[in-house]
Amino acid sequence: MALTEQITKENLPKHIAITMDGNGRWAEQKGKFRVFGHQNGVKAVRETVESAAEIGIKFLTLYAFSTENWDRSKKEVNALMTLLISTINKETKTLMDNNIRLDAIGDLDQLPEKCKKELNQAIEKTKSNKRMTLILALSYSGRWEIINAVNKMILEEAKQVTEEGFQQYLNTKGVPDPELLIRTSGEKRISNFLLWQIAYTELYFTDTLWPDFRKEDLVAAILDYQKRDRRFGKTIA
Ligand code: FPP
């Protein structure tokens, strides 16, 4: 039986988050500049987005640029921003054809004007699409998001807060917590990604470097998730 057919449709994660790691190492292994790795990372993004929608995932969050990534060389940061702008521009049609809504989380004000403009146009254009929501985490970190939420609450003079109430101040308001978080490249860290939201998320680590990540890798992660016994701190019923 093909791997994809082994997926149990009734037990699909609604939301998958991915830390796309290993672009630099992939390029270095080939004797190329790091940017070459990011360019090939875009191919993996395209295939993963299409595959996730085909499988029936409702939310896919990709960690594309962290708050800490601003500290990389100017050359690499510029190349990443340029790649983002051109990819969003080129792929908006693919998103429309596949009925996929684009959204973004993070400190988006830090992005270059051109990038913000391209992003906002794509978000606006795709806003009525229903099959899947693709969320790009850009200039994002979990701690930034939590502090940002607290500051918004202080401004609103909130007196007391519940978990549900606090979630309304996060960038992910209205989005279910991810059931599955995938990280590529063999690193076993969270690296400031969705800190609040991953309280009960299943973690999946693979040695595959991001530019090599394909549909079968996504399917393998989902099949592994479906074998897990999720108890949320309770005992087995
Ligand atoms: C991590 O690899 C990857 C990034 C910091 C950037 C991810 C960006 C892309 C895949 C391209 C653009 C994305 C979209 C959504 C259009 P790394 O550079 O940390 O690799 P290393 O750990 O091997 O150095």
Tab-separated table of C-alpha atoms and ligand atoms in Angstrom:
chain	number	residue	atom	x	y	z
A	1	MET	CA	0.000	0.000	0.000
A	2	ALA	CA	1.327	3.453	-0.869
A	3	LEU	CA	2.469	5.420	2.170
A	4	THR	CA	-0.152	8.176	1.685
A	5	GLU	CA	-2.973	5.589	1.703
A	6	GLN	CA	-1.886	4.425	5.164
A	7	ILE	CA	-2.943	7.781	6.651
A	8	THR	CA	-6.114	7.503	8.767
A	9	LYS	CA	-8.294	10.398	7.618
A	10	GLU	CA	-10.215	10.465	10.938
A	11	ASN	CA	-7.019	11.108	12.925
A	12	LEU	CA	-5.367	13.840	10.877
A	13	PRO	CA	-3.655	16.707	12.677
A	14	LYS	CA	-5.654	19.866	11.941
A	15	HIS	CA	-2.566	22.005	12.319
A	16	ILE	CA	1.058	21.116	11.476
A	17	ALA	CA	3.925	23.485	12.271
A	18	ILE	CA	7.351	23.082	10.663
A	19	THR	CA	10.781	24.474	11.552
A	20	MET	CA	12.500	24.411	8.169
A	21	ASP	CA	16.117	23.862	9.167
A	22	GLY	CA	19.285	22.852	7.332
A	23	ASN	CA	19.307	25.030	4.211
A	24	GLY	CA	22.802	26.337	4.973
A	25	ARG	CA	24.272	22.881	5.643
A	26	TRP	CA	22.628	21.478	2.508
A	27	ALA	CA	24.347	24.162	0.408
A	28	GLU	CA	27.688	23.795	2.203
A	29	GLN	CA	27.636	20.013	1.568
A	30	LYS	CA	27.425	20.858	-2.123
A	31	GLY	CA	30.204	23.458	-1.942
A	32	LYS	CA	27.737	26.296	-2.593
A	33	PHE	CA	26.809	29.514	-0.805
A	34	ARG	CA	24.098	29.367	1.893
A	35	VAL	CA	21.690	31.307	-0.323
A	36	PHE	CA	21.653	28.354	-2.733
A	37	GLY	CA	20.221	26.303	0.124
A	38	HIS	CA	17.444	28.833	0.741
A	39	GLN	CA	16.597	28.902	-2.980
A	40	ASN	CA	16.211	25.126	-2.944
A	41	GLY	CA	14.293	25.408	0.314
A	42	VAL	CA	11.572	27.187	-1.639
A	43	LYS	CA	11.028	24.015	-3.720
A	44	ALA	CA	10.455	22.090	-0.494
A	45	VAL	CA	8.032	24.799	0.680
A	46	ARG	CA	6.016	24.512	-2.536
A	47	GLU	CA	5.806	20.698	-2.398
A	48	THR	CA	5.003	20.659	1.334
A	49	VAL	CA	2.215	23.222	0.979
A	50	GLU	CA	0.616	21.344	-1.928
A	51	SER	CA	0.971	17.972	-0.197
A	52	ALA	CA	-0.460	19.231	3.103
A	53	ALA	CA	-3.518	20.640	1.294
A	54	GLU	CA	-3.980	17.387	-0.665
A	55	ILE	CA	-3.793	15.304	2.521
A	56	GLY	CA	-6.438	17.503	4.171
A	57	ILE	CA	-4.417	19.507	6.703
A	58	LYS	CA	-6.337	22.692	7.611
A	59	PHE	CA	-3.477	24.853	8.999
A	60	LEU	CA	0.220	24.729	8.086
A	61	THR	CA	2.622	27.088	9.875
A	62	LEU	CA	6.143	27.465	8.473
A	63	TYR	CA	8.955	29.068	10.487
A	64	ALA	CA	10.494	31.096	7.653
A	65	PHE	CA	12.400	33.806	9.564
A	66	SER	CA	12.992	34.151	13.290
A	67	THR	CA	13.587	37.297	15.336
A	68	GLU	CA	17.135	35.946	15.830
A	69	ASN	CA	17.694	35.554	12.066
A	70	TRP	CA	18.069	39.361	11.780
A	71	ASP	CA	21.554	38.837	13.308
A	72	ARG	CA	22.776	36.897	10.261
A	73	SER	CA	25.016	38.616	7.683
A	74	LYS	CA	23.420	41.484	5.793
A	75	LYS	CA	23.973	39.552	2.580
A	76	GLU	CA	22.022	36.521	3.820
A	77	VAL	CA	19.195	38.602	5.334
A	78	ASN	CA	18.821	40.560	2.076
A	79	ALA	CA	18.835	37.365	0.035
A	80	LEU	CA	16.150	35.833	2.258
A	81	MET	CA	13.936	38.933	2.002
A	82	THR	CA	14.353	39.035	-1.783
A	83	LEU	CA	13.477	35.353	-1.965
A	84	LEU	CA	10.406	35.897	0.159
A	85	ILE	CA	9.177	38.769	-1.998
A	86	SER	CA	9.678	36.853	-5.259
A	87	THR	CA	8.192	33.626	-3.885
A	88	ILE	CA	5.061	35.309	-2.512
A	89	ASN	CA	4.673	37.183	-5.793
A	90	LYS	CA	5.119	34.069	-7.957
A	91	GLU	CA	3.108	31.702	-5.786
A	92	THR	CA	-0.019	33.797	-5.109
A	93	LYS	CA	-1.569	32.271	-8.245
A	94	THR	CA	-0.758	28.741	-7.000
A	95	LEU	CA	-2.407	29.626	-3.666
A	96	MET	CA	-5.511	30.856	-5.515
A	97	ASP	CA	-5.608	27.764	-7.779
A	98	ASN	CA	-5.379	25.508	-4.724
A	99	ASN	CA	-7.893	27.489	-2.611
A	100	ILE	CA	-5.246	28.207	0.063
A	101	ARG	CA	-5.410	31.265	2.314
A	102	LEU	CA	-2.131	32.970	3.249
A	103	ASP	CA	-1.562	34.523	6.654
A	104	ALA	CA	1.493	35.661	8.637
A	105	ILE	CA	2.542	35.893	12.280
A	106	GLY	CA	5.440	37.799	13.823
A	107	ASP	CA	6.785	41.313	14.183
A	108	LEU	CA	5.829	42.133	10.606
A	109	ASP	CA	6.606	45.852	11.027
A	110	GLN	CA	10.299	44.909	10.992
A	111	LEU	CA	10.087	43.568	7.431
A	112	PRO	CA	11.269	45.748	4.530
A	113	GLU	CA	8.464	47.831	2.975
A	114	LYS	CA	8.475	45.846	-0.277
A	115	CYS	CA	8.134	42.584	1.616
A	116	LYS	CA	5.265	43.900	3.774
A	117	LYS	CA	3.469	45.174	0.679
A	118	GLU	CA	3.813	41.886	-1.225
A	119	LEU	CA	2.734	39.923	1.831
A	120	ASN	CA	-0.308	42.108	2.568
A	121	GLN	CA	-1.439	41.947	-1.060
A	122	ALA	CA	-1.247	38.134	-1.050
A	123	ILE	CA	-3.043	37.928	2.320
A	124	GLU	CA	-5.828	40.187	1.024
A	125	LYS	CA	-6.143	38.351	-2.284
A	126	THR	CA	-6.346	34.883	-0.710
A	127	LYS	CA	-8.480	35.805	2.322
A	128	SER	CA	-11.640	33.962	1.189
A	129	ASN	CA	-9.848	30.693	0.346
A	130	LYS	CA	-11.074	27.789	2.457
A	131	ARG	CA	-9.152	24.560	1.803
A	132	MET	CA	-6.127	25.286	4.004
A	133	THR	CA	-4.504	28.253	5.760
A	134	LEU	CA	-0.763	28.668	5.225
A	135	ILE	CA	0.776	30.750	8.011
A	136	LEU	CA	4.263	32.159	7.522
A	137	ALA	CA	6.120	32.957	10.738
A	138	LEU	CA	8.235	35.977	9.797
A	139	SER	CA	10.398	37.974	12.182
A	140	TYR	CA	8.724	35.708	14.698
A	141	SER	CA	9.679	34.350	18.091
A	142	GLY	CA	7.475	32.796	20.741
A	143	ARG	CA	8.811	35.041	23.498
A	144	TRP	CA	8.239	38.155	21.361
A	145	GLU	CA	4.651	37.023	20.744
A	146	ILE	CA	3.970	36.447	24.460
A	147	ILE	CA	5.512	39.784	25.519
A	148	ASN	CA	3.605	41.521	22.740
A	149	ALA	CA	0.362	39.962	24.036
A	150	VAL	CA	1.114	41.076	27.611
A	151	ASN	CA	1.813	44.633	26.428
A	152	LYS	CA	-1.480	44.720	24.497
A	153	MET	CA	-3.263	43.577	27.676
A	154	ILE	CA	-1.587	46.302	29.754
A	155	LEU	CA	-2.670	48.916	27.200
A	156	GLU	CA	-6.234	47.624	27.476
A	157	GLU	CA	-5.932	47.636	31.269
A	158	ALA	CA	-6.968	43.967	31.480
A	159	LYS	CA	-7.326	43.013	35.161
A	160	GLN	CA	-7.469	39.242	35.087
A	161	VAL	CA	-6.938	36.769	32.358
A	162	THR	CA	-7.827	33.164	31.565
A	163	GLU	CA	-5.975	30.859	29.155
A	164	GLU	CA	-8.708	31.375	26.558
A	165	GLY	CA	-8.624	35.142	27.144
A	166	PHE	CA	-4.837	35.279	26.776
A	167	GLN	CA	-4.976	33.399	23.471
A	168	GLN	CA	-7.042	36.236	22.018
A	169	TYR	CA	-3.989	38.494	22.321
A	170	LEU	CA	-1.632	36.113	20.507
A	171	ASN	CA	-0.868	36.356	16.791
A	172	THR	CA	-2.428	32.907	16.391
A	173	LYS	CA	-5.851	34.051	17.664
A	174	GLY	CA	-8.508	31.792	16.146
A	175	VAL	CA	-5.995	29.146	15.021
A	176	PRO	CA	-6.056	25.764	16.817
A	177	ASP	CA	-2.817	24.744	18.541
A	178	PRO	CA	-0.639	22.495	16.350
A	179	GLU	CA	-1.009	18.787	17.088
A	180	LEU	CA	2.301	18.096	15.318
A	181	LEU	CA	5.565	20.046	15.126
A	182	ILE	CA	8.194	18.867	12.646
A	183	ARG	CA	11.820	20.009	12.687
A	184	THR	CA	14.236	19.025	9.934
A	185	SER	CA	18.042	18.689	9.893
A	186	GLY	CA	18.536	16.583	13.032
A	187	GLU	CA	18.446	19.481	15.517
A	188	LYS	CA	16.265	18.688	18.516
A	189	ARG	CA	15.315	22.124	19.771
A	190	ILE	CA	12.230	24.338	19.838
A	191	SER	CA	14.206	27.544	19.122
A	192	ASN	CA	11.541	29.977	20.291
A	193	PHE	CA	8.788	28.681	17.991
A	194	LEU	CA	5.125	28.829	19.120
A	195	LEU	CA	6.082	28.501	22.793
A	196	TRP	CA	2.559	28.968	24.129
A	197	GLN	CA	0.829	26.902	21.461
A	198	ILE	CA	2.962	23.724	21.681
A	199	ALA	CA	2.059	22.824	25.285
A	200	TYR	CA	0.656	19.427	24.156
A	201	THR	CA	2.060	19.208	20.640
A	202	GLU	CA	3.685	15.986	19.430
A	203	LEU	CA	7.284	16.634	18.323
A	204	TYR	CA	8.827	14.938	15.280
A	205	PHE	CA	12.482	15.313	14.364
A	206	THR	CA	14.003	14.134	11.097
A	207	ASP	CA	17.604	14.198	9.842
A	208	THR	CA	16.417	15.245	6.371
A	209	LEU	CA	17.723	18.722	5.516
A	210	TRP	CA	14.904	21.119	4.564
A	211	PRO	CA	15.708	21.417	0.807
A	212	ASP	CA	15.367	17.596	0.553
A	213	PHE	CA	12.005	17.487	2.406
A	214	ARG	CA	9.296	16.026	0.169
A	215	LYS	CA	5.751	14.648	0.359
A	216	GLU	CA	6.961	11.244	1.627
A	217	ASP	CA	8.736	12.961	4.546
A	218	LEU	CA	5.517	14.786	5.471
A	219	VAL	CA	3.533	11.547	5.197
A	220	ALA	CA	6.114	9.721	7.371
A	221	ALA	CA	5.725	12.405	10.061
A	222	ILE	CA	1.910	12.151	9.971
A	223	LEU	CA	2.030	8.320	10.172
A	224	ASP	CA	4.365	8.561	13.169
A	225	TYR	CA	1.976	11.049	14.799
A	226	GLN	CA	-0.953	8.671	14.242
A	227	LYS	CA	0.853	5.937	16.208
A	228	ARG	CA	1.178	8.156	19.284
A	229	ASP	CA	-0.984	7.882	22.346
A	230	ARG	CA	-2.029	11.457	23.193
A	231	ARG	CA	-3.136	11.647	26.809
A	232	PHE	CA	-2.846	15.373	27.625
A	233	GLY	CA	-1.643	14.509	31.107
A	234	LYS	CA	-4.531	12.111	31.796
A	235	THR	CA	-4.375	8.340	32.259
A	236	ILE	CA	-5.517	5.910	29.581
A	237	ALA	CA	-9.344	5.684	29.641
B	1	FPP	C1	16.954	27.465	8.133
B	1	FPP	O1	18.105	26.926	7.552
B	1	FPP	C2	16.139	28.191	7.177
B	1	FPP	C3	15.873	29.530	7.201
B	1	FPP	C4	16.432	30.432	8.220
B	1	FPP	C5	15.049	30.176	6.179
B	1	FPP	C6	13.917	29.387	5.601
B	1	FPP	C7	13.540	30.005	4.328
B	1	FPP	C8	13.157	29.352	3.199
B	1	FPP	C9	12.956	27.900	3.125
B	1	FPP	C10	12.927	30.118	1.952
B	1	FPP	C11	11.818	31.088	1.906
B	1	FPP	C12	10.546	30.649	2.535
B	1	FPP	C13	9.312	30.925	2.075
B	1	FPP	C14	8.161	30.596	2.953
B	1	FPP	C15	9.034	31.528	0.770
B	1	FPP	P1	19.515	27.442	8.109
B	1	FPP	O2	19.953	28.583	7.255
B	1	FPP	O3	19.412	27.728	9.562
B	1	FPP	O4	20.413	26.181	7.843
B	1	FPP	P2	21.655	25.683	8.732
B	1	FPP	O5	21.105	25.376	10.084
B	1	FPP	O6	22.093	24.464	7.995
B	1	FPP	O7	22.664	26.779	8.715
